[in-house]
Short mmCIF file of C-alpha atoms in Angstrom, two decimals:
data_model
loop_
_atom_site.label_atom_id
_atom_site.label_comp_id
_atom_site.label_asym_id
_atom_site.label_seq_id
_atom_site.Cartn_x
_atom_site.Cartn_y
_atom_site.Cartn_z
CA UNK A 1 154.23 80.68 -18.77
CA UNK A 2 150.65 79.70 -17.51
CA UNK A 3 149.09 81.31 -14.65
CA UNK A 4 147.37 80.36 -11.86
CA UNK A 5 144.43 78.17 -12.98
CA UNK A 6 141.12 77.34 -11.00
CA UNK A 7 138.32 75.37 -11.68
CA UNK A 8 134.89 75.78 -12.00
CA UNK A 9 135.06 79.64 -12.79
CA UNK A 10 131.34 78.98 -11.40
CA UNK A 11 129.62 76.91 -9.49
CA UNK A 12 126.29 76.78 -8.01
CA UNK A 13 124.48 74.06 -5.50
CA UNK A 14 122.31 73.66 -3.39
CA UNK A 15 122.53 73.79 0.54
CA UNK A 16 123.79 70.31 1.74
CA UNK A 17 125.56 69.23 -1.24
CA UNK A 18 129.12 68.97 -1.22
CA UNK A 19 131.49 70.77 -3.58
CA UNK A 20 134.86 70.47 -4.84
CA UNK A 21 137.15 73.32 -6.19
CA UNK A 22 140.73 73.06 -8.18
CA UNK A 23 143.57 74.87 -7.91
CA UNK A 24 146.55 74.24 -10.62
CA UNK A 25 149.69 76.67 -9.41
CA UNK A 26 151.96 78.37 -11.66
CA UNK A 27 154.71 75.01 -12.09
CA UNK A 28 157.97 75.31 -9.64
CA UNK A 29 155.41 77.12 -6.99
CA UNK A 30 156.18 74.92 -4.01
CA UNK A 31 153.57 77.20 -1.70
CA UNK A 32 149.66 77.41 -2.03
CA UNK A 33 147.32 79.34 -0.87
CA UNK A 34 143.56 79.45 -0.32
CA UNK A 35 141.69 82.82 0.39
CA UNK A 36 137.62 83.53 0.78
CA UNK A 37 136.58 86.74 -0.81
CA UNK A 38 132.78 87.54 0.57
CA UNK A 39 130.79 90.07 -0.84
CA UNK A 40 131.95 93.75 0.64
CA UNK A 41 134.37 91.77 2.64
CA UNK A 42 138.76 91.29 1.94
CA UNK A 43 140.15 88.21 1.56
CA UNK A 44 139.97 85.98 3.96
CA UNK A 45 143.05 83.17 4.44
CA UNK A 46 141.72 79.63 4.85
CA UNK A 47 145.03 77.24 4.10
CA UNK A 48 148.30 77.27 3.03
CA UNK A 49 150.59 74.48 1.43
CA UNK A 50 154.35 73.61 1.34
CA UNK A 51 154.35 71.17 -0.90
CA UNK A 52 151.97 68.32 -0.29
CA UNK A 53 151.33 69.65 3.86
CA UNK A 54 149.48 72.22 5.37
CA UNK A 55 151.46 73.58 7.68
CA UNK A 56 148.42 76.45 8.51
CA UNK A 57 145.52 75.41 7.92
CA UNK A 58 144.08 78.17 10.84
CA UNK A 59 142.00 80.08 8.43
CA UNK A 60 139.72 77.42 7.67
CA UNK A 61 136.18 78.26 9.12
CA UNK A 62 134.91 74.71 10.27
CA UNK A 63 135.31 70.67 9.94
CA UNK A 64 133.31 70.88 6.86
CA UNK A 65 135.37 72.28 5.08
CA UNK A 66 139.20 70.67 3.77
CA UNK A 67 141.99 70.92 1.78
CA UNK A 68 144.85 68.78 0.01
CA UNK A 69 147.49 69.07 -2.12
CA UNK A 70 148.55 65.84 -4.22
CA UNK A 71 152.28 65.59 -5.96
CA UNK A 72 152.91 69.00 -5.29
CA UNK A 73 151.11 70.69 -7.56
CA UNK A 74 147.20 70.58 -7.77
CA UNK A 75 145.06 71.10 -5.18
CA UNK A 76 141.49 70.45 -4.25
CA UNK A 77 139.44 72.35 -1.38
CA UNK A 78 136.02 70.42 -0.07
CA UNK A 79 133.08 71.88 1.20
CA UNK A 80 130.62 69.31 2.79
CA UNK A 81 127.25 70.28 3.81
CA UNK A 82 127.47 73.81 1.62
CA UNK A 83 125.39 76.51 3.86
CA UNK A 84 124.47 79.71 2.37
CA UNK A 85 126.97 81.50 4.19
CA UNK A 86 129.69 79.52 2.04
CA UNK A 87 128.22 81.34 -1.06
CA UNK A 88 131.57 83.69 -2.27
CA UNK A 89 134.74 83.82 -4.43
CA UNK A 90 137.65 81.24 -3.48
CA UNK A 91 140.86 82.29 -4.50
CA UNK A 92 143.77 80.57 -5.22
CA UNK A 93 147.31 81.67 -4.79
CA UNK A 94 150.88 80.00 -5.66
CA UNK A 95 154.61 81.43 -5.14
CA UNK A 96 157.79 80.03 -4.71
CA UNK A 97 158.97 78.21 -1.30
CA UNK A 98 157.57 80.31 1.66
CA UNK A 99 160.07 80.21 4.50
CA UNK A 100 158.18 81.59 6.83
CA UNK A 101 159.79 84.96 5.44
CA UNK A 102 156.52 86.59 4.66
CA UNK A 103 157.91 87.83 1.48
CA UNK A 104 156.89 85.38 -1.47
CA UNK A 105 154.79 87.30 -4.14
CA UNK A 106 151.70 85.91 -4.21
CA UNK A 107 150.05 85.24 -8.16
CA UNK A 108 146.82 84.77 -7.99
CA UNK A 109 143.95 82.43 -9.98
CA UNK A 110 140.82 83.99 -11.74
CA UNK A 111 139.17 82.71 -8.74
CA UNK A 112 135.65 80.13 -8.50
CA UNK A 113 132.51 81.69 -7.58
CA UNK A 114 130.27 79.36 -5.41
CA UNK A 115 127.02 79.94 -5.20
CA UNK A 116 124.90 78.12 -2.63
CA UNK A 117 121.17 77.62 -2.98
CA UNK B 1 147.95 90.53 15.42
CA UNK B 2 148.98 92.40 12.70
CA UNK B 3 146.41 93.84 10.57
CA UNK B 4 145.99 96.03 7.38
CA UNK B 5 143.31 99.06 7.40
CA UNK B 6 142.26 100.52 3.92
CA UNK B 7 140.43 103.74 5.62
CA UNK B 8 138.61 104.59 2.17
CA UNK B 9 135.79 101.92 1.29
CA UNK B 10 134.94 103.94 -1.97
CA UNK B 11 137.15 106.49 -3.97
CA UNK B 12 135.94 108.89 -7.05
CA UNK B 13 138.26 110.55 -8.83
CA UNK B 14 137.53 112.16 -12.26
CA UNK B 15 139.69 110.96 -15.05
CA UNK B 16 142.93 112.64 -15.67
CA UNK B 17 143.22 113.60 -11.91
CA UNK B 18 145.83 112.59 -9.46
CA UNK B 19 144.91 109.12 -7.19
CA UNK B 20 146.15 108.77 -3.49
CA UNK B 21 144.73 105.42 -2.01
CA UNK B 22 146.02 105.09 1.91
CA UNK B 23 146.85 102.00 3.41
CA UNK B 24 148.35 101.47 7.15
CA UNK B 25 149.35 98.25 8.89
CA UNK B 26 149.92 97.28 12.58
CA UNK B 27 152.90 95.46 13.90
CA UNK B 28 156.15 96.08 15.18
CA UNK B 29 158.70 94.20 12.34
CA UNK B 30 159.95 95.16 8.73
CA UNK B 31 157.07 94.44 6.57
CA UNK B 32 156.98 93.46 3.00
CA UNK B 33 153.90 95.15 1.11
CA UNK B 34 152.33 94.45 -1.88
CA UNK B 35 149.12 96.47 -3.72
CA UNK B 36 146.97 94.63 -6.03
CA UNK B 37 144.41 95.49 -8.20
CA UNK B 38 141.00 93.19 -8.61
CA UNK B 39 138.97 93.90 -11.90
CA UNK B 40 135.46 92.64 -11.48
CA UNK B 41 135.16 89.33 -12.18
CA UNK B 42 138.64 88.53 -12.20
CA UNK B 43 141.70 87.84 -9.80
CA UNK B 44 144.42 89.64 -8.13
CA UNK B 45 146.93 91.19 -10.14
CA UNK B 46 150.01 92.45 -8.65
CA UNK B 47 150.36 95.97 -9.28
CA UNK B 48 153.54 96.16 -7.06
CA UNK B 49 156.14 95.19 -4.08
CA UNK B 50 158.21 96.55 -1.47
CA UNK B 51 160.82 94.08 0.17
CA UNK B 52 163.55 96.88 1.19
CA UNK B 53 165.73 99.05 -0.25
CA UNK B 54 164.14 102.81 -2.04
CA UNK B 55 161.20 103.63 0.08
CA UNK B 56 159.10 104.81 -3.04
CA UNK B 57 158.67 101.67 -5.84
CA UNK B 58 157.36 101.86 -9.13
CA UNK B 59 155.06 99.31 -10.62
CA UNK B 60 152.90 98.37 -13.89
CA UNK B 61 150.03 101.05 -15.09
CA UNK B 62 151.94 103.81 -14.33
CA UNK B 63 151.53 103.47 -10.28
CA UNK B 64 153.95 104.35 -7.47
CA UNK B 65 153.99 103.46 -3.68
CA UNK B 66 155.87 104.92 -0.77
CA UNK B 67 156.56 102.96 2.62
CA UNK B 68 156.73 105.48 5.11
CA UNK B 69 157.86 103.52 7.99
CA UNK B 70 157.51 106.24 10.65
CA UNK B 71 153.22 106.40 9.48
CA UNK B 72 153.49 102.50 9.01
CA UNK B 73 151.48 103.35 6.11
CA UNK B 74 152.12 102.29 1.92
CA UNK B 75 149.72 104.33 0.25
CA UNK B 76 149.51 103.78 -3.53
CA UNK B 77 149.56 106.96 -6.27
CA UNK B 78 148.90 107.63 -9.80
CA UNK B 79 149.72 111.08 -11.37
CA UNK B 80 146.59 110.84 -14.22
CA UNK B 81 143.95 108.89 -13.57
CA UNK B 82 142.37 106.49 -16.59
CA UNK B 83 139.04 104.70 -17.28
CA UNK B 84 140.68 101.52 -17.25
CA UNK B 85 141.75 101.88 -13.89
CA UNK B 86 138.68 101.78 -12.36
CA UNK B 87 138.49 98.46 -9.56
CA UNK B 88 139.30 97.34 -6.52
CA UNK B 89 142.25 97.91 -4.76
CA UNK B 90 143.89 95.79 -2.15
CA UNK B 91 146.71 96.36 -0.02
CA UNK B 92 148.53 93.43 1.50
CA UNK B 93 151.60 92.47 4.38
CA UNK B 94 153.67 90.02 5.10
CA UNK B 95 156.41 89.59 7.91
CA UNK B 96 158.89 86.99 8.60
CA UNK B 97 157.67 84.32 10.60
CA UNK B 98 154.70 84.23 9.42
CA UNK B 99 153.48 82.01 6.55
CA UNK B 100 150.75 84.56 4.28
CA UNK B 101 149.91 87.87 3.99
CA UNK B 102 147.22 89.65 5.75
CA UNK B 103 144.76 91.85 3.34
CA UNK B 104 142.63 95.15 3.80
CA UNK B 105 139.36 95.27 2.99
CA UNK B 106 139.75 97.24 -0.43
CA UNK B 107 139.14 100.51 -1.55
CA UNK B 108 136.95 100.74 -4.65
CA UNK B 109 137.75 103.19 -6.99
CA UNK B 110 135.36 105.32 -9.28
CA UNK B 111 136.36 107.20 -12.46
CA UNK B 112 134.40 109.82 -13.89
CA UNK B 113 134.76 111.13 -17.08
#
């Protein structure tokens, strides 16, 4: 079946503007995840979904910057104000329902590289 | 906190050669552990998983890991070494009760011909 999907692949703005970026999980994933890849840097975790709620949304690095999850399946993650320091690679991840086990492979999206001006 | 460490930033190993990449973790319960590979440009790809069970798993490309719980470590092998292989290498942990995994930094890896 499909993969993870993400959308733009690319995207570049300039500082101030907001930006959107899509997520579409692999279908039956209940749990999604968003990660920040920097340059040189690992992946940092900004927000995960069960279903339609965030139950950690700890990761993500300030009030400009949001996430939600609509029917279950697609999800959106908002930066307002872009900075330059928001330039980087934001991955999306589904798996199945995450119990809190810590044990749900992950399948990751191609990713969307933002680009701030 | 738990927390992954990837000691090797940058690996070069000629192709055809054997491939050790270490990885070590920090925290006190069972882990599960997972190694990915990143291609440039692209995603993660799941290169394999270790839930419990055989200490040494086999996953796609021809790599191996071993958890050695004792080193808290899950380093990743390959016996021959090809072009292709060339990327970035991540490995990752999760542990009940909490909700994601927690990454290393990567370890690049080199092939020369």
């Amino acid at each position: 079946g499909a993969g993870v999907s993400q959308s733009p692949s690319n995207k570049v703005t300039e500082k101030g503007k907001d930006v959107e970026l899509r997520c579409d999980p692999i279908s039956g994933h209940t749990a999604l995840y968003w990660y920040r890849q920097s340059l040189g840097q690992g992946l940092e975790f900004l927000i995960y979904f069960q279903g339609n709620s965030a139950p950690d949304k700890s990761g993500l690095p300030s009030d400009r910057f949001s996430a939600e999850r609509t029917g279950g399946s697609v999800s959106t993650l908002t930066i307002q104000r872009t900075q330059q320091e928001d330039s980087a690679v934001y991955l999306c991840a589904s798996s199945l329902r995450n119990f809190q086990g810590g044990g749900k492979t992950q399948y990751f999206g191609p990713g969307t590289r933002l680009l701030v001006l | 906190a738990q927390s992954v460490t990837q000691p090797d930033i940058h690996i070069t190993v000629s192709e055809g050669a054997s491939l050790e990449l270490r990885c070590n973790y920090s925290y006190g319960a069972t882990p599960y552990l997972f190694w990915y590979v990143q291609s440039p440009g692209q995603g993660l790809q799941l290169l394999l998983k270790y839930f419990s069970g055989d200490t040494l798993v086999q996953g796609i490309k021809g790599f191996e890991a071993e958890f050695k719980r004792s080193q808290s470590s899950f380093n990743l092998r390959k016996p021959s070494v090809h072009w292709s292989d060339a990327a970035e290498y991540f490995c990752a942990v999760g542990f009940s009760g909490y909700s994601t995994l927690t990454f290393g930094k990567g370890t690049m890896l080199l092939v020369s011909p």
